[in-house]
Coordinates of C-alpha atoms in Angstrom, one line a residue:
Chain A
X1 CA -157.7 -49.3 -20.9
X2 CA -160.6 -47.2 -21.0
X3 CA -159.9 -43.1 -19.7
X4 CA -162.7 -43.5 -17.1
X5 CA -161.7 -47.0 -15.7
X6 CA -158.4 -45.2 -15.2
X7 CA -160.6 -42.9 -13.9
X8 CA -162.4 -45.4 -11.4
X9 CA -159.1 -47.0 -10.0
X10 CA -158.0 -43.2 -8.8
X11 CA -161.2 -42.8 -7.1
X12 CA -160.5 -46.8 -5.6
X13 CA -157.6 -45.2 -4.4
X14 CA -156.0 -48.3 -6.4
X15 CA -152.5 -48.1 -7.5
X16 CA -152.7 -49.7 -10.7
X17 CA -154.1 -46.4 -11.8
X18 CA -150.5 -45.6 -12.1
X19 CA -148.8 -48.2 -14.5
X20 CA -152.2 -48.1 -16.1
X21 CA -152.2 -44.4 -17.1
X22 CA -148.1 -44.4 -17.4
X23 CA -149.2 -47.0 -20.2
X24 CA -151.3 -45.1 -21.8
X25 CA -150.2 -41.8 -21.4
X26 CA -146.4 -42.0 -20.7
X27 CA -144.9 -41.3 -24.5
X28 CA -147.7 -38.3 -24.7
X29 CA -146.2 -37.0 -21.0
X30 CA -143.0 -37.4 -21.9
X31 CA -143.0 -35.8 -25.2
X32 CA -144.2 -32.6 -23.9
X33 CA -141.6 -32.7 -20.6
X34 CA -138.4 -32.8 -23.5
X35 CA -139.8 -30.1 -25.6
X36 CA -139.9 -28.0 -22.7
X37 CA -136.7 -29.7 -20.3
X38 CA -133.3 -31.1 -22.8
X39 CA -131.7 -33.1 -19.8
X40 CA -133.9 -36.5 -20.3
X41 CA -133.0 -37.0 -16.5
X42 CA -134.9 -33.6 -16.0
X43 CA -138.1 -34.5 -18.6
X44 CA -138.2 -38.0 -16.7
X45 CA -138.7 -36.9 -13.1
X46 CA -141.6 -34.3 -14.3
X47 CA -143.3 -37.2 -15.9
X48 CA -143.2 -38.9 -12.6
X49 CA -144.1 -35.9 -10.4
X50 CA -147.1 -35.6 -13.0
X51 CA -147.9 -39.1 -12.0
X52 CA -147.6 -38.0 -8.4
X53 CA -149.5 -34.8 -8.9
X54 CA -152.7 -36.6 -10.7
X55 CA -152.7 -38.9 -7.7
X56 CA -153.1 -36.6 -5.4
X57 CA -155.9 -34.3 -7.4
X58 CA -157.8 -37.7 -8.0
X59 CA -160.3 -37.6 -6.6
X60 CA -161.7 -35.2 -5.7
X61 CA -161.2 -33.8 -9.2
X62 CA -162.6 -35.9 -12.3
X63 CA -161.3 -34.3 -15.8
X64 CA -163.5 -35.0 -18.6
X65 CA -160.4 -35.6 -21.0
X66 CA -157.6 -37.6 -19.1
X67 CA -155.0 -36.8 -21.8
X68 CA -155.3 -32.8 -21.3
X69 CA -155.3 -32.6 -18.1
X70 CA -152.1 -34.9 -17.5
X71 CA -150.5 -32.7 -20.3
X72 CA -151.3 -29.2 -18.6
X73 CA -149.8 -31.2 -15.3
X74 CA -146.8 -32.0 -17.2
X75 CA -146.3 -28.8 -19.0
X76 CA -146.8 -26.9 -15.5
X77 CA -144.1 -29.3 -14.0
X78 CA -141.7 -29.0 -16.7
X79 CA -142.3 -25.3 -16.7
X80 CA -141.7 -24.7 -13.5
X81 CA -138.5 -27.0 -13.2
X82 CA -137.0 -25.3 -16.7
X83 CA -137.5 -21.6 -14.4
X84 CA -135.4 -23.3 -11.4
X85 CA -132.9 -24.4 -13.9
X86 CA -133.3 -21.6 -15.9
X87 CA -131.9 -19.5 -12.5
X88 CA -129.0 -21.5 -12.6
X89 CA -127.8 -21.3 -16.4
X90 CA -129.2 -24.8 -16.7
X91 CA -132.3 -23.8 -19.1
X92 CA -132.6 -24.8 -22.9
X93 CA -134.7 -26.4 -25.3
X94 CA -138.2 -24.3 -26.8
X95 CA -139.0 -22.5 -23.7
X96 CA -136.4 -19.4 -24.2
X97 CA -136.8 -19.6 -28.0
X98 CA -140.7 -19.1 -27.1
X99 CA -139.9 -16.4 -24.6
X100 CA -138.1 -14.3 -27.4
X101 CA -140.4 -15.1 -29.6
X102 CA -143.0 -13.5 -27.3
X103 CA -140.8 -11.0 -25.9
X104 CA -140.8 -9.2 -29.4
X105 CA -144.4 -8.4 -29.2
X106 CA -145.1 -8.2 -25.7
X107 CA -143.3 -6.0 -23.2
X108 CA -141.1 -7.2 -20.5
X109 CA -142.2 -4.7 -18.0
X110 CA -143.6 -6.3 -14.4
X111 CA -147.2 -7.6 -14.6
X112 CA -149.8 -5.3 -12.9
X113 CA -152.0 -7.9 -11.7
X114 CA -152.0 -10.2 -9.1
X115 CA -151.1 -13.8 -10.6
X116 CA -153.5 -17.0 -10.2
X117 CA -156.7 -15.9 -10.8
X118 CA -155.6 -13.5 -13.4
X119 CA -153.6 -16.2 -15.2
X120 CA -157.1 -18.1 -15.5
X121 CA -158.8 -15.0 -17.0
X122 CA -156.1 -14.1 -19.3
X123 CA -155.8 -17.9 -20.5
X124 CA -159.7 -17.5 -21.0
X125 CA -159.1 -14.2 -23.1
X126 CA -156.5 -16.0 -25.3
X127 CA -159.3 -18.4 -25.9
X128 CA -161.4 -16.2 -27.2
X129 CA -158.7 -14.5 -29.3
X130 CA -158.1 -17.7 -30.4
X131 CA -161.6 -18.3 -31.3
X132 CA -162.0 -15.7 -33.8
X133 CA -158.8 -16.6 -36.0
X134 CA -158.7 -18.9 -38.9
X135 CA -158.3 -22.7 -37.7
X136 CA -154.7 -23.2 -38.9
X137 CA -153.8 -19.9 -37.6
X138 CA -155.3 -20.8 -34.0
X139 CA -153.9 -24.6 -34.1
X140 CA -150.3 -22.9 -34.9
X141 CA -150.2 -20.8 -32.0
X142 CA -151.1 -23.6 -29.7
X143 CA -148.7 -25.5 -31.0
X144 CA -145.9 -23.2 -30.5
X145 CA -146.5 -21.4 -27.3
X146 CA -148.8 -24.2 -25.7
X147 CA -146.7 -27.7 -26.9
X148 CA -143.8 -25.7 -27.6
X149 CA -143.3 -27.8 -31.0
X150 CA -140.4 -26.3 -33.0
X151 CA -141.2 -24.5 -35.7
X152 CA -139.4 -26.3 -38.4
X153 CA -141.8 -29.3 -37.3
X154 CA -144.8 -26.9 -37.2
X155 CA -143.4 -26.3 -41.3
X156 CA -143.5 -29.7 -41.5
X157 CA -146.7 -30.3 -40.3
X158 CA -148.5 -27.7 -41.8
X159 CA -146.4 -27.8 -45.7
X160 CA -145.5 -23.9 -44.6
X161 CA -141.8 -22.8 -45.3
X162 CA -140.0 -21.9 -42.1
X163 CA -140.2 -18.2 -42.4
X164 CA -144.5 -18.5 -43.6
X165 CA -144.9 -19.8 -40.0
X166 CA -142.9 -17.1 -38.1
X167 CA -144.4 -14.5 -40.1
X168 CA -148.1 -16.5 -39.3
X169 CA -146.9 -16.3 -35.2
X170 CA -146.0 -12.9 -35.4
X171 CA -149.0 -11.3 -37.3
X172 CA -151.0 -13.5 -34.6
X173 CA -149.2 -12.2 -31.4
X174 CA -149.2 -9.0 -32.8
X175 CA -153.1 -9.7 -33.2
X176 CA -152.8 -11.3 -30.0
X177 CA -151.7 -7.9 -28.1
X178 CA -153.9 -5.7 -29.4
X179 CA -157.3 -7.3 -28.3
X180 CA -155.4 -7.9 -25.0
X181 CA -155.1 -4.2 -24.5
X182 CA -158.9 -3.7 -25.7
X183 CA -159.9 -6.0 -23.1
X184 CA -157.4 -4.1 -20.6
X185 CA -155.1 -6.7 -19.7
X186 CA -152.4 -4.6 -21.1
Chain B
X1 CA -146.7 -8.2 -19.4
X2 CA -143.7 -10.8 -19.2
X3 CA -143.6 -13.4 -21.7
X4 CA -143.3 -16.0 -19.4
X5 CA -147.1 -14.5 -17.9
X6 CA -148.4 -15.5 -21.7
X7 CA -146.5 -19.1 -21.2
X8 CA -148.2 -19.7 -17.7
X9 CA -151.8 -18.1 -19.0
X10 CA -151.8 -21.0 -21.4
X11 CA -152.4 -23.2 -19.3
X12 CA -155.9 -22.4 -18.7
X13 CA -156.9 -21.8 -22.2
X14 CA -160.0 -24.2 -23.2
X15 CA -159.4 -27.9 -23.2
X16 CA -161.7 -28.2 -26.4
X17 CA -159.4 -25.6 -28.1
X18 CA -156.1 -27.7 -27.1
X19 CA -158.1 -30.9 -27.5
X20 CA -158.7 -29.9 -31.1
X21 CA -155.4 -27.8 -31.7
X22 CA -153.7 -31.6 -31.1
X23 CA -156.1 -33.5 -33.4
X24 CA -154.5 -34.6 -36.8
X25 CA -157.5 -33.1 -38.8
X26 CA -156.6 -29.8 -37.9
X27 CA -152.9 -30.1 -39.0
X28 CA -153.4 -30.6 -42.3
X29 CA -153.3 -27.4 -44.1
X30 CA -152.8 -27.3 -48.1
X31 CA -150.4 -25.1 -50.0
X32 CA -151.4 -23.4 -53.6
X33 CA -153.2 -23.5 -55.8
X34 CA -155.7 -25.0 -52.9
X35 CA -155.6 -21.8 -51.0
X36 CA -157.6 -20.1 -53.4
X37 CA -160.9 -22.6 -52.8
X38 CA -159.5 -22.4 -49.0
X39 CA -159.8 -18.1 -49.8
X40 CA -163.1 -18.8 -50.8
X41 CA -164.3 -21.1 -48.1
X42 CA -163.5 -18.5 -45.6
X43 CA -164.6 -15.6 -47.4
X44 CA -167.9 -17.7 -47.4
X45 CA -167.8 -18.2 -43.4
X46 CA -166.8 -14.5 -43.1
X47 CA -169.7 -13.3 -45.2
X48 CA -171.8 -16.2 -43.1
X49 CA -170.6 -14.3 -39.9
X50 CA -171.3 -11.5 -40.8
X51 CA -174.6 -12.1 -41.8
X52 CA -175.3 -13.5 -38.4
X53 CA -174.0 -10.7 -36.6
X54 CA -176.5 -8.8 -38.3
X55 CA -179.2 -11.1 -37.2
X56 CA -180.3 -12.3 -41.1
X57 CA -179.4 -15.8 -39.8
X58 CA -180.5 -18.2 -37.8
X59 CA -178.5 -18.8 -34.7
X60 CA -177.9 -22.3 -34.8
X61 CA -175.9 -21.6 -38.3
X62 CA -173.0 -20.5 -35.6
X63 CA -173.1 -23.9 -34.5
X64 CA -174.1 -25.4 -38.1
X65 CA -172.9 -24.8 -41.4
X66 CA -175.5 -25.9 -43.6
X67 CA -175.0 -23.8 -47.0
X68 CA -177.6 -25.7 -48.3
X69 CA -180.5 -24.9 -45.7
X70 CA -181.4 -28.7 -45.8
X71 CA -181.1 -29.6 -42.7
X72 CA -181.8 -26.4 -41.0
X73 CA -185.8 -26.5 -41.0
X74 CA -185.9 -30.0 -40.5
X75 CA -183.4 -31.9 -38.7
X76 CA -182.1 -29.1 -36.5
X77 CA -184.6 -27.5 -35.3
X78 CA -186.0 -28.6 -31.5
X79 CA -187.2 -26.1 -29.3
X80 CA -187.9 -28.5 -26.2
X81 CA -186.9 -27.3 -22.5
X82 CA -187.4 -28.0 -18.9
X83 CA -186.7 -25.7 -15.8
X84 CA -187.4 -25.4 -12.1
X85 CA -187.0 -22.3 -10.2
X86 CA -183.8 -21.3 -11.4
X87 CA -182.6 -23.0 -14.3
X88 CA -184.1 -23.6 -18.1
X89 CA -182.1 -25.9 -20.0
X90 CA -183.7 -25.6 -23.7
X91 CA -182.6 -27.6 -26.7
X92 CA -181.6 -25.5 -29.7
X93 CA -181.0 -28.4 -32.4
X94 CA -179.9 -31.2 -33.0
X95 CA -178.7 -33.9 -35.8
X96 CA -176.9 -37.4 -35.5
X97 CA -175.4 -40.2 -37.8
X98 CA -175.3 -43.3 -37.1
X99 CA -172.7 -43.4 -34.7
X100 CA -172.5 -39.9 -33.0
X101 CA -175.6 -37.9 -32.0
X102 CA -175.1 -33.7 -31.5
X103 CA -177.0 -31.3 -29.8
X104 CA -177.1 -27.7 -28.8
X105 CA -178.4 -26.9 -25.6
X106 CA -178.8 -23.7 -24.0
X107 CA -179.0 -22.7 -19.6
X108 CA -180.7 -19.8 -19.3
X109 CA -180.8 -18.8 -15.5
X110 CA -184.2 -17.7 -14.4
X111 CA -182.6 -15.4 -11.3
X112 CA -180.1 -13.0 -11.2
X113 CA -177.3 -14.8 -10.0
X114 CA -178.1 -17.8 -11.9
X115 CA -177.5 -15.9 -14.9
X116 CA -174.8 -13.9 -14.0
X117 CA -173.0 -17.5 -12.2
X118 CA -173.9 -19.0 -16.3
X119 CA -172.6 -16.1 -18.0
X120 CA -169.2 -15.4 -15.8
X121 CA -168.4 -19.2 -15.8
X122 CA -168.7 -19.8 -12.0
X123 CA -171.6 -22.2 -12.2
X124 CA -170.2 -25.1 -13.6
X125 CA -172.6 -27.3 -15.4
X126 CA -170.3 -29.7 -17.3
X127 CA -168.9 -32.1 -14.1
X128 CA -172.9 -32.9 -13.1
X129 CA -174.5 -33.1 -16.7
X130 CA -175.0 -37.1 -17.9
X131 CA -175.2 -37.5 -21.5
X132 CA -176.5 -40.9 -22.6
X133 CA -178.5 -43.1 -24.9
X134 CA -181.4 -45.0 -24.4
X135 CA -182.0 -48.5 -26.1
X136 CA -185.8 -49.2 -27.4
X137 CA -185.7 -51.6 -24.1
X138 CA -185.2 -48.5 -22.0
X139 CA -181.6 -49.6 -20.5
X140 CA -179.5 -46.3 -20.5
X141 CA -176.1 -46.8 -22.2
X142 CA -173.4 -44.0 -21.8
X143 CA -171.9 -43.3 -24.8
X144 CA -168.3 -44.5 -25.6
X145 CA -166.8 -40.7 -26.0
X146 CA -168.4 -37.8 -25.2
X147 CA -167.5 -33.7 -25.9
X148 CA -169.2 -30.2 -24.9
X149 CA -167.9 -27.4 -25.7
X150 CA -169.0 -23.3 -25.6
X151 CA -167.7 -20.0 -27.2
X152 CA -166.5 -17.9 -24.3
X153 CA -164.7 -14.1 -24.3
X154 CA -162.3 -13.1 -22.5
X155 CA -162.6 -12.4 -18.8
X156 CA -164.5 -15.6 -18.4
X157 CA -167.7 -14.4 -20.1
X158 CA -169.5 -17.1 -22.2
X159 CA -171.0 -16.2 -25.3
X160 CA -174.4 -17.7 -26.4
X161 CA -175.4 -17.3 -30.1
X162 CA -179.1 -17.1 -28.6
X163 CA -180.5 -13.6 -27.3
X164 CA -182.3 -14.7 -24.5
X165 CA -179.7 -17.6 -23.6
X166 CA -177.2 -17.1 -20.7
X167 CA -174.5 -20.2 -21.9
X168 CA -175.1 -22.8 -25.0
X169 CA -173.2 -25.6 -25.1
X170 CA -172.5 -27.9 -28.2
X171 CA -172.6 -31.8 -26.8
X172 CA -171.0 -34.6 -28.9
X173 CA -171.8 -38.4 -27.6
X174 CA -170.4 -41.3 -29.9
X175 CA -171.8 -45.0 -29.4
X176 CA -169.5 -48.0 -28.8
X177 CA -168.4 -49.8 -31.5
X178 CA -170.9 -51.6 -33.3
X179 CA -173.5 -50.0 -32.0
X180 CA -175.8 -48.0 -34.4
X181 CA -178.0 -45.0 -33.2
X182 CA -180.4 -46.4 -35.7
X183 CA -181.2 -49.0 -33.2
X184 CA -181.1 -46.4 -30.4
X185 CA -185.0 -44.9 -28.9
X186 CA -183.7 -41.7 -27.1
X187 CA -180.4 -39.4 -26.4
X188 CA -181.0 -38.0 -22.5
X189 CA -179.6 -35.2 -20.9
X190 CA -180.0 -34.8 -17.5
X191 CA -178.6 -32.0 -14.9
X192 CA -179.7 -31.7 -12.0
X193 CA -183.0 -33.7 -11.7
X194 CA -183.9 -32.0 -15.4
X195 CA -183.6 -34.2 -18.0
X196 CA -184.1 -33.5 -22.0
X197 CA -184.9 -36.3 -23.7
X198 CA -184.9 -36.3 -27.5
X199 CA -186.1 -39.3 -30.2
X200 CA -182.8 -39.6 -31.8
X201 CA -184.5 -41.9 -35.3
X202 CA -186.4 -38.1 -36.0
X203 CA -182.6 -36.8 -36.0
X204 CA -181.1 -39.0 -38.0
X205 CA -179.6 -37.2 -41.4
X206 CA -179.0 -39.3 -44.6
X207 CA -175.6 -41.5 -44.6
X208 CA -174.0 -44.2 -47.3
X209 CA -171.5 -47.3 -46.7
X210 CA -168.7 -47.0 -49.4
X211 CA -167.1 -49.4 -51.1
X212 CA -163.5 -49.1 -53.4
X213 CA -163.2 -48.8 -56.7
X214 CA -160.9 -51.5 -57.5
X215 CA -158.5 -52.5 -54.6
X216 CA -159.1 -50.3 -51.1
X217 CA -156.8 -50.0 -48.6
X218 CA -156.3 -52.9 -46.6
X219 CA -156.1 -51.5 -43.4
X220 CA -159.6 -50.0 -43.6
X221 CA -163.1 -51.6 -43.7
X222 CA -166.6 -50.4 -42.9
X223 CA -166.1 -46.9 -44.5
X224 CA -169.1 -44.7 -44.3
X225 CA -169.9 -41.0 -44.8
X226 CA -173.1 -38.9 -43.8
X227 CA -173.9 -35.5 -44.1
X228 CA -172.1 -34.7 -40.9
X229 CA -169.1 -36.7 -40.7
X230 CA -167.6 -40.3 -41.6
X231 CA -166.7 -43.7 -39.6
X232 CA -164.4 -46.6 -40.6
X233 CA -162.8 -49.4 -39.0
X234 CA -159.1 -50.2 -39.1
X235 CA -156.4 -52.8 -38.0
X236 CA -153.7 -50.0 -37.9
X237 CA -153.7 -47.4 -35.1
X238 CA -151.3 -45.0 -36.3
X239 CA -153.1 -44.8 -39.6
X240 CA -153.6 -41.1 -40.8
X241 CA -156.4 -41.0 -43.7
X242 CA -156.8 -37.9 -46.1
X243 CA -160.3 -37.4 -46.8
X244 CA -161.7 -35.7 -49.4
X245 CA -165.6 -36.0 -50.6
X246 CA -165.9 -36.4 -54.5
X247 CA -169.0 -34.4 -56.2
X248 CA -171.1 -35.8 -58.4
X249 CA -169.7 -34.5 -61.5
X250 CA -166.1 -36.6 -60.5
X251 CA -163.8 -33.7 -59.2
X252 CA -162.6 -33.8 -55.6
X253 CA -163.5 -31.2 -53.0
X254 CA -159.6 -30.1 -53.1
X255 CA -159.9 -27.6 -50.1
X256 CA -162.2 -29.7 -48.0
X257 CA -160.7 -29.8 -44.1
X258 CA -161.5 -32.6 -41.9
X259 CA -161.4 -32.9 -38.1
X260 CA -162.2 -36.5 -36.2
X261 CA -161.8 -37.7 -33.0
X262 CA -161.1 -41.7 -32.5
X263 CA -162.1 -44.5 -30.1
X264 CA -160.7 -47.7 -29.8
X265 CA -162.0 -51.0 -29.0
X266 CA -161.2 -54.8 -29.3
X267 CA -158.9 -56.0 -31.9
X268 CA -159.7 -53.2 -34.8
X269 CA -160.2 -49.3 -34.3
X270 CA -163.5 -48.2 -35.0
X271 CA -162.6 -44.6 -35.9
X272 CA -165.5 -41.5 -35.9
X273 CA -165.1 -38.4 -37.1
X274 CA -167.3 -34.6 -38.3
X275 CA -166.8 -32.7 -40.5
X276 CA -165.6 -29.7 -39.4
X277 CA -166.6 -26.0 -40.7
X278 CA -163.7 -23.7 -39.3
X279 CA -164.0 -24.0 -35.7
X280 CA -164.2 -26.8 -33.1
X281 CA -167.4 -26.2 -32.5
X282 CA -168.7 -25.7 -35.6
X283 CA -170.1 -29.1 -37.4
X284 CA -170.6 -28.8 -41.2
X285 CA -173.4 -30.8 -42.7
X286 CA -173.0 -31.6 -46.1
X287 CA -175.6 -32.3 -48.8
X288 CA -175.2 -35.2 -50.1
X289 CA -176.9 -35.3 -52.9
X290 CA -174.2 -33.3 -54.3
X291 CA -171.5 -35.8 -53.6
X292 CA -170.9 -39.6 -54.8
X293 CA -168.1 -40.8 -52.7
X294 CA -165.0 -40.0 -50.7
X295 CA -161.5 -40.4 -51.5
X296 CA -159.2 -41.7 -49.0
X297 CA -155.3 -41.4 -49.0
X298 CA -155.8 -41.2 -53.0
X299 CA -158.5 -44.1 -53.2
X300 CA -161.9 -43.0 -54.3
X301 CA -164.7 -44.9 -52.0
X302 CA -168.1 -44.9 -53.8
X303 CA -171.9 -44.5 -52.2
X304 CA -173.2 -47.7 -52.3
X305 CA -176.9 -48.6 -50.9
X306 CA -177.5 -50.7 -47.7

């Protein structure tokens, strides 16, 4: 089925809008809900609050791409339910890997700017970071700290050695930090 | 800044940056000896930027890549615009295939806040703008997928390549399957009540079917490559094809990177794709009158005439 007559039963307020987009959109959900969440118990209720959530933004909201905007829902869900389990010694998987990873570079001191609307500018910063890298060097970084793909499949997927992408991710976080402190996020 | 901050800020990077980070075009990097003709292709778009920065180049060659200066002069170049009291919406360029037509259009706000709204990112064009076609009848189709995308910086400032231009957006419409823009009058958009129109035939860059040499791959038909991208039809969804165009002279274009984006429909796949010069938004256009063919997944697909 076509994204926008997914689209259209939303807006009907008709209910096969949900086996319709767990159809098309279910494996893709639930791949990035275990990447982030190891219990599958955990990874399969965040696909279904997705569902849930996407029911309740549609309408009013229309996303022009169907599949990224179910992802971000997912990977905001899982997020959020790997910190709660993270609280109590029940985390795992990419996320704390990541969170090294990007402790390294960046400091762990507390942030010193309020949080929604500066999460939305500083997303729209690493977007322009992004932006001015090479291509594989760009599509690497969002597929390690945005998917959270392991990085012996990002090797995989890129013919890179293990150690050629970690060096990659660190240059670019390193790369990553400076231009956030020119453009004084830091 | 915590780490997790970075994790959650992620989230709200650019859907046509994720969009394309995901597409299996982009994931296909190549190790050495390629990376020295890959070390040259982006010494070549680093000289390229440079250049532009420095304003010897036209700005449409940030949207562009057209070593050859082919297309630039004449299919690109459009220049029309409409406005009321606060908004001109001008097109920039534009160049389509036979299956997907692109064009770069800029807002330029004629008021203050206009501006400012454009250039910050409140004033969200993209949820109101229709991009169709038009059949020589006059019925308005929509097409079957449909991208925009714009450079931005960080704080939520868009960037235009164009001086006077407060946001310029790259549009991307594809027909539905066997459809052929060939057959199509005009590409429309409209925002507002202002509506571009543009005569998609005067657009049109040069494109060849392909056919095998010797047995093709069975799970593709209808192969075809223009100067800005490529279309084929296959009975296999999961199929992942490795395309690289073949020069005249018989050597492969070895460090050649493709990016494609697919739509489905009926029993086969009817698969579209640009060529893609080093960012998502940047299409490269190809002269082909220095290539002969493509070859796909080690199978070399010869121009042949219609």
């Amino acid at each position: 089925m076509q994204d926008e007559t997914i689209l259209d039963l939303f807006w009907q307020r008709n209910e096969e809008a949900i086996p319709a987009v767990k159809t098309k959109y279910g494996a893709y959900c639930a791949a990035i809900a275990r990447r982030i969440l190891p219990d599958p118990r955990d990874a399969e209720e965040c696909v279904s609050d997705t569902w849930l959530r996407a029911w309740n933004a549609i309408p009013p909201h229309r996303p022009p791409r169907l599949a990224l905007f179910l992802g971000k829902i997912t990977r905001e869900t899982a997020l959020n339910r790997w910190k709660a389990n993270n609280a109590q010694k029940r985390g795992g998987g990419e996320v704390p890997l990541a969170l090294e990873e990007l402790g390294d570079t960046f400091s762990t001191g507390e942030d010193p700017v309020g949080r929604e609307v500066e999460l939305a500018q500083l997303g729209q910063a690493i977007s322009a970071f992004l932006r001015t890298q090479p291509p594989q060097t760009a599509s690497l970084f969002l597929r390690r700290y945005y998917h959270l793909e392991p990085i012996r499949d990002l090797a995989k997927a890129f013919g890179l050695t293990e150690s050629s992408v970690k060096t990659t991710l660190h240059r670019t976080r390193k790369k990553l930090k400076t231009y956030l402190e020119k453009e004084g996020f830091l | 800044m915590k780490p997790d901050t970075l994790l959650d800020a992620l989230n709200y990077v650019d859907d046509d940056l994720l969009a394309w980070a995901e597409e299996p075009g982009t994931k296909k990097i190549r190790r050495f000896p390629k990376r020295l003709a890959a070390l040259a292709a982006c010494l070549t778009l680093l000289l390229g930027a440079t250049a532009f920065a420095t304003g010897a180049l036209d700005p449409l060659l940030a949207y562009f890549d057209d070593p050859s200066g082919l297309y630039l002069e004449g299919f690109l170049a459009a220049g029309d615009s409409v406005a009321n009291d606060t908004l001109e919406i001008r097109l920039e360029g534009a160049i389509a295939d036979s299956r997907t037509a692109y064009l770069v259009v800029s807002f330029i706000g004629l008021d203050e806040a206009t501006a400012w709204d454009l250039r910050r990112g409140g004033l969200d064009v993209r949820p109101e703008l229709v991009y169709t076609v038009v059949t020589p009848e006059g019925e308005e189709l929509p097409f079957s997928t449909s991208t925009m995308g714009t450079y931005t910086t960080g704080k939520s400032q868009a960037i235009s390549h164009f001086e006077d231009a407060d946001l310029t957006y790259v549009f991307a419409g594809t027909l539905p399957e066997n459809c052929s823009m060939e057959d199509m009058d005009q590409v429309c958009l409209t925002y507002e009540g202002l509506s571009l129109s543009l005569p998609v035939g005067d657009y049109l860059c040069p494109e060849y079917a392909l056919d095998p040499e010797g047995e093709g791959l069975p799970a593709v038909s209808h192969l075809r490559m223009s100067a800005i991208g490529f279309s084929y039809t296959t009975t296999d969804e999961e199929l992942y094809l490795d395309l690289l165009p073949i020069f005249t002279d018989g050597t492969v274009y070895e460090s050649f990177r493709e990016d494609y984006g697919t739509s489905a429909g009926g029993d086969s796949h009817s698969v579209t794709g640009h060529w893609c010069a080093g960012s998502p938004l940047a299409l490269a256009v190809l002269d082909l009158n220095d290539y002969c063919g493509l070859q796909v997944n080690g199978v070399n697909y010869y121009f042949v005439e219609d």
